[in-house]
Tab-separated table of C-alpha atoms in Angstrom:
chain	number	residue	atom	x	y	z
E	1	MET	CA	87.746	75.783	106.374
E	2	LYS	CA	88.104	78.749	103.840
E	3	LEU	CA	88.791	77.885	100.177
E	4	PHE	CA	90.633	81.095	99.568
E	5	GLU	CA	92.718	82.175	102.372
E	6	ILE	CA	95.721	84.189	103.712
E	7	VAL	CA	97.539	82.233	106.600
E	8	THR	CA	100.308	82.807	108.990
E	9	ASP	CA	101.012	79.366	110.002
E	10	GLU	CA	102.821	76.565	108.312
E	11	ILE	CA	100.749	75.360	105.141
E	12	GLN	CA	99.514	71.725	105.234
E	13	PRO	CA	99.052	70.990	101.387
E	14	GLU	CA	96.844	67.980	102.294
E	15	LYS	CA	94.111	70.125	103.803
E	16	TYR	CA	93.608	71.839	100.506
E	17	ARG	CA	93.620	68.620	98.376
E	18	GLU	CA	91.178	67.098	100.679
E	19	ALA	CA	88.846	70.098	100.484
E	20	VAL	CA	88.533	69.762	96.538
E	21	VAL	CA	88.365	65.936	96.289
E	22	HIS	CA	84.813	64.642	95.480
E	23	PRO	CA	83.406	61.447	94.115
E	24	GLY	CA	83.427	62.872	90.333
E	25	ALA	CA	87.188	64.022	90.752
E	26	GLY	CA	89.532	61.820	89.036
E	27	ALA	CA	92.443	63.915	89.139
E	28	VAL	CA	93.869	66.367	91.670
E	29	THR	CA	96.934	68.757	91.310
E	30	VAL	CA	98.647	70.406	94.135
E	31	PHE	CA	100.965	73.001	93.565
E	32	THR	CA	103.333	74.215	96.206
E	33	GLY	CA	105.673	77.269	95.901
E	34	HIS	CA	108.521	76.974	98.298
E	35	VAL	CA	111.296	79.385	99.357
E	36	ARG	CA	114.235	78.625	97.170
E	37	GLU	CA	117.764	79.309	98.856
E	38	TRP	CA	119.472	80.614	95.550
E	39	THR	CA	118.051	82.929	93.095
E	40	LYS	CA	120.299	84.113	90.377
E	41	GLY	CA	123.488	83.547	92.324
E	42	VAL	CA	122.098	85.308	95.435
E	43	ARG	CA	121.578	83.290	98.348
E	44	THR	CA	118.251	83.908	100.247
E	45	LEU	CA	118.179	83.798	103.980
E	46	TYR	CA	114.536	84.071	104.634
E	47	LEU	CA	111.602	85.904	102.919
E	48	GLU	CA	108.912	87.912	104.438
E	49	TYR	CA	105.478	88.193	103.026
E	50	ASP	CA	102.941	90.744	103.487
E	51	ALA	CA	99.447	90.915	101.950
E	52	TYR	CA	96.222	93.167	101.781
E	53	VAL	CA	94.461	90.105	103.400
E	54	SER	CA	90.820	90.904	102.701
E	55	MET	CA	91.254	91.971	98.996
E	56	ALA	CA	93.855	89.023	98.464
E	57	GLU	CA	91.235	86.527	99.713
E	58	LYS	CA	88.625	88.168	97.398
E	59	LYS	CA	91.076	88.233	94.335
E	60	MET	CA	91.794	84.490	95.034
E	61	ALA	CA	88.052	83.640	94.961
E	62	GLU	CA	87.998	85.718	91.742
E	63	ILE	CA	90.634	83.575	90.066
E	64	SER	CA	88.495	80.509	91.067
E	65	GLU	CA	85.612	81.970	89.209
E	66	GLU	CA	87.910	82.586	86.322
E	67	VAL	CA	89.087	78.973	86.431
E	68	GLN	CA	85.707	77.518	86.751
E	69	HIS	CA	84.530	79.634	83.812
E	70	LYS	CA	87.386	78.294	81.605
E	71	TRP	CA	87.278	74.617	83.107
E	72	PRO	CA	83.808	74.231	84.414
E	73	GLU	CA	84.038	70.961	86.176
E	74	THR	CA	87.153	71.881	88.376
E	75	LYS	CA	87.217	72.754	91.965
E	76	ILE	CA	90.004	74.944	93.395
E	77	ALA	CA	91.370	76.121	96.805
E	78	ILE	CA	94.250	78.494	97.350
E	79	ALA	CA	96.284	79.694	100.344
E	80	HIS	CA	99.097	81.956	100.696
E	81	ARG	CA	101.231	82.227	103.770
E	82	ILE	CA	102.524	85.499	105.072
E	83	GLY	CA	104.944	86.628	107.598
E	84	LYS	CA	108.536	85.196	107.810
E	85	LEU	CA	109.325	82.075	106.005
E	86	LYS	CA	112.512	80.147	105.842
E	87	ILE	CA	114.186	78.077	103.200
E	88	SER	CA	111.935	75.415	101.648
E	89	ASP	CA	108.890	76.730	103.527
E	90	ILE	CA	105.595	76.722	101.466
E	91	ALA	CA	104.276	80.271	100.589
E	92	VAL	CA	101.478	79.295	98.358
E	93	VAL	CA	99.397	76.108	97.829
E	94	ILE	CA	96.856	75.554	94.974
E	95	ALA	CA	94.769	72.492	94.890
E	96	VAL	CA	92.639	71.673	91.701
E	97	SER	CA	90.420	68.728	91.162
E	98	SER	CA	88.705	67.933	87.809
E	99	PRO	CA	87.387	64.651	86.366
E	100	HIS	CA	90.121	64.444	84.017
E	101	ARG	CA	93.942	65.217	84.728
E	102	LYS	CA	94.482	67.596	81.835
E	103	HIS	CA	92.221	70.364	83.162
E	104	ALA	CA	93.765	69.728	86.761
E	105	TYR	CA	97.049	70.637	85.264
E	106	GLU	CA	95.924	73.552	82.895
E	107	ALA	CA	93.854	75.116	85.659
E	108	ASN	CA	96.523	74.895	88.503
E	109	GLU	CA	99.089	76.372	86.124
E	110	TYR	CA	96.614	79.285	85.181
E	111	ALA	CA	95.813	79.921	88.886
E	112	ILE	CA	99.477	80.602	89.748
E	113	GLU	CA	100.060	82.813	86.851
E	114	ARG	CA	96.907	84.855	87.894
E	115	ILE	CA	98.168	84.932	91.629
E	116	LYS	CA	101.271	86.504	90.576
E	117	GLU	CA	99.445	89.082	88.437
E	118	ILE	CA	96.577	90.327	90.449
E	119	VAL	CA	96.587	89.269	94.068
E	120	PRO	CA	98.039	91.965	96.334
E	121	ILE	CA	100.713	90.026	98.226
E	122	TRP	CA	104.466	90.959	98.324
E	123	LYS	CA	107.528	89.453	98.962
E	124	LYS	CA	110.720	90.885	100.638
E	125	GLU	CA	113.893	88.794	100.100
E	126	ILE	CA	116.510	89.058	102.902
E	127	TRP	CA	119.974	88.270	101.999
E	128	GLU	CA	123.319	88.305	104.157
E	129	ASN	CA	123.774	92.017	103.016
E	130	GLY	CA	120.593	93.458	102.259
E	131	GLN	CA	116.907	93.173	101.829
E	132	GLU	CA	114.417	94.109	98.907
E	133	TRP	CA	110.626	94.110	98.368
E	134	LYS	CA	110.182	92.139	95.023
E	135	GLY	CA	107.802	93.069	92.406
E	136	ASP	CA	107.901	92.724	88.524
E	137	GLN	CA	108.559	95.981	87.198
E	138	ARG	CA	107.816	94.912	83.785
E	139	LYS	CA	104.150	94.174	84.552
E	140	LYS	CA	101.630	96.239	82.816
E	141	PRO	CA	98.559	98.075	84.101
E	142	LEU	CA	100.522	99.890	87.014
E	143	LEU	CA	100.266	103.568	87.247
E	144	GLU	CA	103.662	105.234	87.202
E	145	VAL	CA	103.835	108.665	89.159
E	146	GLU	CA	105.862	111.267	87.513
I	1	MET	CA	86.891	111.154	105.266
I	2	ILE	CA	88.744	108.253	103.445
I	3	THR	CA	91.099	105.744	104.621
I	4	LEU	CA	94.447	105.164	103.053
I	5	TYR	CA	96.382	102.020	103.133
I	6	TYR	CA	100.085	101.511	102.165
I	7	PHE	CA	101.698	98.111	101.489
I	8	ALA	CA	105.144	96.628	101.126
I	9	GLY	CA	107.800	99.195	99.869
I	10	LEU	CA	105.029	102.111	99.850
I	11	ARG	CA	104.468	101.500	103.236
I	12	ASP	CA	108.271	101.784	104.092
I	13	LYS	CA	108.428	105.015	102.143
I	14	ALA	CA	105.204	106.522	103.875
I	15	GLY	CA	106.155	105.346	107.353
I	16	VAL	CA	102.713	104.625	108.036
I	17	ASP	CA	100.446	101.397	107.035
I	18	VAL	CA	97.207	103.248	107.357
I	19	GLU	CA	95.834	106.837	107.860
I	20	GLN	CA	92.772	108.807	107.371
I	21	VAL	CA	92.500	112.007	105.581
I	22	GLN	CA	89.669	114.592	104.817
I	23	LEU	CA	89.529	114.129	101.083
I	24	THR	CA	86.462	113.157	98.989
I	25	GLY	CA	85.372	113.741	95.574
I	26	LEU	CA	88.835	113.658	94.139
I	27	LYS	CA	89.938	111.474	91.393
I	28	VAL	CA	92.085	108.652	92.007
I	29	ARG	CA	94.651	110.656	89.919
I	30	GLU	CA	94.506	113.549	92.244
I	31	LEU	CA	94.797	111.405	95.257
I	32	LEU	CA	97.801	109.831	93.829
I	33	GLU	CA	99.298	113.272	93.295
I	34	TYR	CA	98.443	114.170	97.101
I	35	VAL	CA	100.239	111.207	98.533
I	36	SER	CA	103.286	111.518	96.027
I	37	ASN	CA	103.627	114.976	97.303
I	38	LYS	CA	103.144	114.062	100.740
I	39	TYR	CA	105.553	111.172	100.990
I	40	GLU	CA	109.302	111.030	99.380
I	41	GLY	CA	109.896	108.146	97.171
I	42	PHE	CA	106.469	107.629	95.661
I	43	LYS	CA	107.364	109.578	92.668
I	44	GLY	CA	108.828	107.206	90.186
I	45	SER	CA	107.094	104.307	91.704
I	46	LEU	CA	104.954	101.818	89.955
I	47	ILE	CA	101.541	101.904	91.983
I	48	HIS	CA	98.432	100.261	91.673
I	49	ILE	CA	95.377	101.801	93.524
I	50	ALA	CA	92.515	99.807	94.826
I	51	VAL	CA	89.244	101.614	95.962
I	52	ASN	CA	87.193	99.314	98.390
I	53	GLU	CA	89.416	96.365	97.378
I	54	GLU	CA	88.907	96.623	93.746
I	55	TYR	CA	91.546	97.910	91.267
I	56	ALA	CA	90.482	101.395	90.221
I	57	LEU	CA	91.082	103.586	87.248
I	58	LEU	CA	92.966	107.094	87.341
I	59	ASP	CA	89.374	108.950	86.782
I	60	ASP	CA	87.496	106.999	89.263
I	61	ILE	CA	86.148	109.252	91.998
I	62	VAL	CA	86.880	108.738	95.686
I	63	LYS	CA	83.670	109.173	97.883
I	64	ASP	CA	83.597	109.614	101.772
I	65	GLY	CA	83.946	106.291	103.404
I	66	ASP	CA	86.007	104.745	100.853
I	67	VAL	CA	89.100	102.676	101.598
I	68	VAL	CA	91.934	103.343	99.230
I	69	ALA	CA	95.120	101.048	99.047
I	70	PHE	CA	98.390	101.971	97.371
I	71	ILE	CA	99.628	98.820	96.108
I	72	PRO	CA	103.187	98.341	94.506
I	73	PRO	CA	103.688	95.612	91.993
I	74	VAL	CA	102.613	92.514	93.536
I	75	SER	CA	105.035	89.462	94.127
I	76	GLY	CA	103.213	86.678	95.536
I	77	GLY	CA	103.452	83.034	94.721
S	1	MET	CA	111.842	55.269	101.472
S	2	LYS	CA	111.746	54.179	97.896
S	3	LEU	CA	111.042	57.018	95.431
S	4	PHE	CA	109.456	54.666	93.015
S	5	GLU	CA	107.019	52.119	94.480
S	6	ILE	CA	103.985	49.970	94.202
S	7	VAL	CA	102.194	49.992	97.574
S	8	THR	CA	99.204	48.082	99.135
S	9	ASP	CA	98.210	50.698	101.795
S	10	GLU	CA	96.466	54.135	101.470
S	11	ILE	CA	98.728	56.549	99.769
S	12	GLN	CA	100.015	59.698	101.879
S	13	PRO	CA	100.742	62.322	99.151
S	14	GLU	CA	102.737	64.540	101.731
S	15	LYS	CA	105.459	61.703	101.714
S	16	TYR	CA	106.295	61.867	98.223
S	17	ARG	CA	106.172	65.831	98.248
S	18	GLU	CA	108.629	65.801	101.053
S	19	ALA	CA	110.864	63.510	99.242
S	20	VAL	CA	111.463	65.728	96.414
S	21	VAL	CA	111.805	69.070	98.305
S	22	HIS	CA	115.372	70.405	98.687
S	23	PRO	CA	116.705	73.988	99.238
S	24	GLY	CA	116.933	74.558	95.313
S	25	ALA	CA	113.295	73.612	94.911
S	26	GLY	CA	111.036	76.749	94.178
S	27	ALA	CA	108.025	74.432	92.874
S	28	VAL	CA	106.514	71.190	93.601
S	29	THR	CA	103.594	69.850	91.655
S	30	VAL	CA	101.817	66.656	93.299
S	31	PHE	CA	99.453	64.881	91.268
S	32	THR	CA	96.979	62.289	92.505
S	33	GLY	CA	94.711	60.156	90.647
S	34	HIS	CA	91.633	59.207	92.372
S	35	VAL	CA	89.065	56.523	91.916
S	36	ARG	CA	85.992	58.245	90.111
S	37	GLU	CA	82.417	57.073	90.991
S	38	TRP	CA	81.040	57.651	87.379
S	39	THR	CA	82.877	56.961	83.991
S	40	LYS	CA	80.668	57.680	80.902
S	41	GLY	CA	77.404	57.075	82.690
S	42	VAL	CA	78.449	53.771	84.392
S	43	ARG	CA	78.851	53.774	88.176
S	44	THR	CA	81.945	52.242	89.751
S	45	LEU	CA	81.517	50.497	92.963
S	46	TYR	CA	85.152	49.986	93.472
S	47	LEU	CA	88.373	49.258	91.612
S	48	GLU	CA	91.190	46.589	91.730
S	49	TYR	CA	94.648	47.014	90.599
S	50	ASP	CA	97.197	44.414	89.907
S	51	ALA	CA	100.786	44.934	89.042
S	52	TYR	CA	103.850	43.338	87.834
S	53	VAL	CA	105.501	44.882	90.859
S	54	SER	CA	109.300	44.397	90.348
S	55	MET	CA	108.845	45.702	86.726
S	56	ALA	CA	106.624	48.167	87.555
S	57	GLU	CA	109.080	49.820	89.908
S	58	LYS	CA	111.717	49.574	87.476
S	59	LYS	CA	109.580	51.353	84.744
S	60	MET	CA	108.846	54.063	87.204
S	61	ALA	CA	112.462	54.443	87.785
S	62	GLU	CA	113.139	54.514	83.791
S	63	ILE	CA	110.384	57.227	83.645
S	64	SER	CA	112.189	59.250	86.230
S	65	GLU	CA	115.377	58.918	83.973
S	66	GLU	CA	113.483	60.176	80.892
S	67	VAL	CA	112.029	63.231	83.159
S	68	GLN	CA	115.419	64.231	84.372
S	69	HIS	CA	116.877	64.057	80.759
S	70	LYS	CA	114.175	66.526	79.439
S	71	TRP	CA	114.047	68.689	82.700
S	72	PRO	CA	117.491	68.190	84.101
S	73	GLU	CA	116.737	69.920	87.449
S	74	THR	CA	113.606	68.045	88.533
S	75	LYS	CA	113.284	65.486	91.188
S	76	ILE	CA	110.524	62.962	91.012
S	77	ALA	CA	108.877	60.412	93.043
S	78	ILE	CA	106.132	57.998	91.984
S	79	ALA	CA	103.852	55.535	93.877
S	80	HIS	CA	100.983	53.394	92.668
S	81	ARG	CA	98.628	51.410	95.000
S	82	ILE	CA	97.211	48.065	94.051
S	83	GLY	CA	94.496	45.923	95.559
S	84	LYS	CA	91.035	47.083	96.222
S	85	LEU	CA	90.227	50.813	96.023
S	86	LYS	CA	87.158	52.481	96.901
S	87	ILE	CA	85.701	55.763	95.352
S	88	SER	CA	88.009	58.725	95.980
S	89	ASP	CA	91.051	56.576	97.126
S	90	ILE	CA	94.135	57.778	95.559
S	91	ALA	CA	95.565	55.191	92.986
S	92	VAL	CA	98.609	56.934	91.984
S	93	VAL	CA	100.880	60.009	93.212
S	94	ILE	CA	103.548	61.823	91.274
S	95	ALA	CA	105.595	64.526	92.997
S	96	VAL	CA	107.841	66.667	91.032
S	97	SER	CA	110.010	69.509	92.365
S	98	SER	CA	112.047	71.967	90.183
S	99	PRO	CA	113.724	75.374	90.611
S	100	HIS	CA	110.884	76.928	88.562
S	101	ARG	CA	107.179	76.024	88.112
S	102	LYS	CA	106.661	75.545	84.543
S	103	HIS	CA	108.914	72.357	84.507
S	104	ALA	CA	107.285	71.084	87.449
S	105	TYR	CA	103.931	71.178	85.567
S	106	GLU	CA	105.267	69.754	82.325
S	107	ALA	CA	107.408	66.999	83.810
S	108	ASN	CA	104.479	65.801	86.091
S	109	GLU	CA	101.976	65.664	83.255
S	110	TYR	CA	104.800	63.869	81.173
S	111	ALA	CA	105.089	61.275	83.806
S	112	ILE	CA	101.491	60.330	84.109
S	113	GLU	CA	101.138	60.084	80.361
S	114	ARG	CA	104.218	57.684	80.520
S	115	ILE	CA	102.833	55.580	83.453
S	116	LYS	CA	99.680	55.038	81.427
S	117	GLU	CA	101.864	53.738	78.464
S	118	ILE	CA	104.556	51.469	79.841
S	119	VAL	CA	104.039	50.649	83.542
S	120	PRO	CA	102.687	47.149	84.018
S	121	ILE	CA	99.589	47.964	86.194
S	122	TRP	CA	96.104	46.911	85.311
S	123	LYS	CA	92.735	48.138	86.598
S	124	LYS	CA	89.635	46.095	87.018
S	125	GLU	CA	86.513	48.009	87.287
S	126	ILE	CA	83.683	46.593	89.419
S	127	TRP	CA	80.326	47.953	88.684
S	128	GLU	CA	76.924	46.997	89.986
S	129	ASN	CA	76.217	44.245	87.294
S	130	GLY	CA	79.655	43.418	86.218
S	131	GLN	CA	83.397	43.695	86.123
S	132	GLU	CA	86.169	44.357	83.433
S	133	TRP	CA	89.923	44.506	83.288
S	134	LYS	CA	90.551	47.787	81.404
S	135	GLY	CA	93.408	48.617	79.058
S	136	ASP	CA	93.639	50.783	76.197
S	137	GLN	CA	92.798	48.827	73.106
S	138	ARG	CA	93.972	51.604	70.763
S	139	LYS	CA	97.627	51.713	71.866
S	140	LYS	CA	100.303	50.547	69.601
S	141	PRO	CA	103.326	48.328	70.128
S	142	LEU	CA	101.292	45.421	71.346
S	143	LEU	CA	101.276	42.052	69.605
S	144	GLU	CA	98.139	40.719	68.605
S	145	VAL	CA	97.848	36.792	68.588
S	146	GLU	CA	96.018	35.729	65.420
P	1	MET	CA	113.446	25.956	82.239
P	2	ILE	CA	111.717	29.120	81.923
P	3	THR	CA	109.191	31.028	84.162
P	4	LEU	CA	105.929	32.369	82.832
P	5	TYR	CA	103.866	34.984	84.557
P	6	TYR	CA	100.393	35.915	83.535
P	7	PHE	CA	98.687	39.243	84.547
P	8	ALA	CA	95.096	40.746	84.699
P	9	GLY	CA	92.667	39.352	82.048
P	10	LEU	CA	95.398	37.006	80.813
P	11	ARG	CA	95.694	35.509	84.230
P	12	ASP	CA	91.928	35.040	84.376
P	13	LYS	CA	92.115	33.238	80.924
P	14	ALA	CA	95.213	30.998	81.738
P	15	GLY	CA	93.755	30.313	85.223
P	16	VAL	CA	97.207	30.425	86.842
P	17	ASP	CA	99.441	33.312	87.839
P	18	VAL	CA	102.870	31.648	87.206
P	19	GLU	CA	104.175	28.407	85.877
P	20	GLN	CA	107.462	26.901	84.774
P	21	VAL	CA	107.925	25.181	81.453
P	22	GLN	CA	110.802	23.194	79.763
P	23	LEU	CA	111.071	25.408	76.830
P	24	THR	CA	114.186	27.327	75.942
P	25	GLY	CA	115.884	28.612	72.643
P	26	LEU	CA	112.360	29.711	71.371
P	27	LYS	CA	111.722	32.999	69.854
P	28	VAL	CA	109.149	35.089	71.831
P	29	ARG	CA	106.753	34.683	68.764
P	30	GLU	CA	106.989	31.023	69.297
P	31	LEU	CA	106.242	31.045	72.941
P	32	LEU	CA	103.511	33.263	72.271
P	33	GLU	CA	102.108	30.787	69.966
P	34	TYR	CA	102.621	27.983	72.454
P	35	VAL	CA	100.582	29.552	75.366
P	36	SER	CA	97.942	30.652	72.747
P	37	ASN	CA	97.494	26.967	71.955
P	38	LYS	CA	97.535	26.028	75.456
P	39	TYR	CA	95.079	28.523	76.874
P	40	GLU	CA	91.635	29.512	75.530
P	41	GLY	CA	91.058	33.284	74.904
P	42	PHE	CA	94.700	34.223	74.270
P	43	LYS	CA	94.072	34.306	70.458
P	44	GLY	CA	92.791	37.716	69.581
P	45	SER	CA	94.030	39.363	72.641
P	46	LEU	CA	96.524	42.144	72.400
P	47	ILE	CA	99.717	40.976	74.591
P	48	HIS	CA	102.786	42.465	75.356
P	49	ILE	CA	105.701	40.202	76.379
P	50	ALA	CA	108.378	41.148	78.844
P	51	VAL	CA	111.522	39.005	79.081
P	52	ASN	CA	113.227	39.698	82.620
P	53	GLU	CA	111.395	42.698	83.033
P	54	GLU	CA	112.096	44.267	79.750
P	55	TYR	CA	109.673	44.575	76.891
P	56	ALA	CA	110.824	42.128	74.347
P	57	LEU	CA	110.452	41.622	70.433
P	58	LEU	CA	108.840	38.925	68.576
P	59	ASP	CA	112.366	37.730	67.384
P	60	ASP	CA	114.113	37.871	70.766
P	61	ILE	CA	115.270	34.289	72.061
P	62	VAL	CA	114.052	33.025	75.271
P	63	LYS	CA	117.197	31.335	77.160
P	64	ASP	CA	117.109	28.899	80.163
P	65	GLY	CA	116.199	30.703	83.259
P	66	ASP	CA	114.602	33.618	81.780
P	67	VAL	CA	111.333	34.879	83.243
P	68	VAL	CA	108.876	35.761	80.763
P	69	ALA	CA	105.730	37.944	81.443
P	70	PHE	CA	102.437	38.031	79.403
P	71	ILE	CA	101.153	41.482	79.766
P	72	PRO	CA	97.794	42.735	78.610
P	73	PRO	CA	97.537	46.521	77.667
P	74	VAL	CA	98.255	48.337	80.871
P	75	SER	CA	95.853	50.564	82.631
P	76	GLY	CA	97.612	52.102	85.566
P	77	GLY	CA	96.917	55.692	86.886
């Protein structure tokens, strides 16, 4: 299996946990991001994710390199699902193993932050009365066309 | 010849997801101006540009055969 | 299923993740603690865990109450396995769901720290040339018989 | 009648995992002294006492029917 992948089918978190387990790993953290029904009082019907697949997988592998530079004994696997996702479906999974637990938590949280910053994946929220591509407008090094 | 990709909201605005254009030797900045004049709604949008799957700077030069992607603010996770 | 349990069979982490997922949960962290082969240069052959089962389950439920007091929107499930465990087997699983990811990480890490402090479970390490019940001798409110 | 449980290393030292003794009205401290005199290796050990599945203080009184557990430093996880 690929350790960094964009998938279209349901994510099976165990697959990624198993991919990072090894005899030296005493701790594994598996983060899953799920589709939430309510966001700031607005009810989501479902989500649609799109990605620049080849670049997204490359960027996820780069995040792994960053993680291994910061926490050398960790091992990490990441998958993001695209297409139509319903409430409670898993959009993203991050599995991190480490000899000791502290790094497994830290590296995992770092990875999700970086995914939200640099991996070309987009979320469209579909509500009862509309839909919108989400994107953090506050984020920095974007170009603004005038 | 360069290949242009559009994603998410920018794809909706462009009405296409990929196209090929005969423009090389331009700076990223100039290419951005080109598509912003071509497609309504690009002006005022926040856009990243990736050249060959790497985020590019405004002064980078786009060469023949390059793949350029117009990337709105990401929202994965 | 019980949300706080001592088990004797192999732990299936998915069961606990699924137990805490609900439509308001945007993030789930699943921590698994695994049997590590090497600890400070000594090779472990296998581990044996023992527990004061009824009290251990009660203490795990208390940890859940602490967690929900500190992070009111979280939901948590905990299981610890006892008996003989081999390398890479899962000894403990903690699943925490939360509307937002930060609390899911924090609450999960808090829970494992508390498990190691107050839940009556003991680990015996079996090496090639011996065995020993582990227990942190530095920890505080124990009584010392003189 | 009270029930005494021993766990992990203390069980190994006591050679039993559970026993019943005719001792009530004692303080936890006194009960600890009792078992420490009865079983070799308890002296010098770090021991928690739980009464009816709750950690107890040295001055708590043990009543008839109570379940007392001798708990070495825990090492779960």
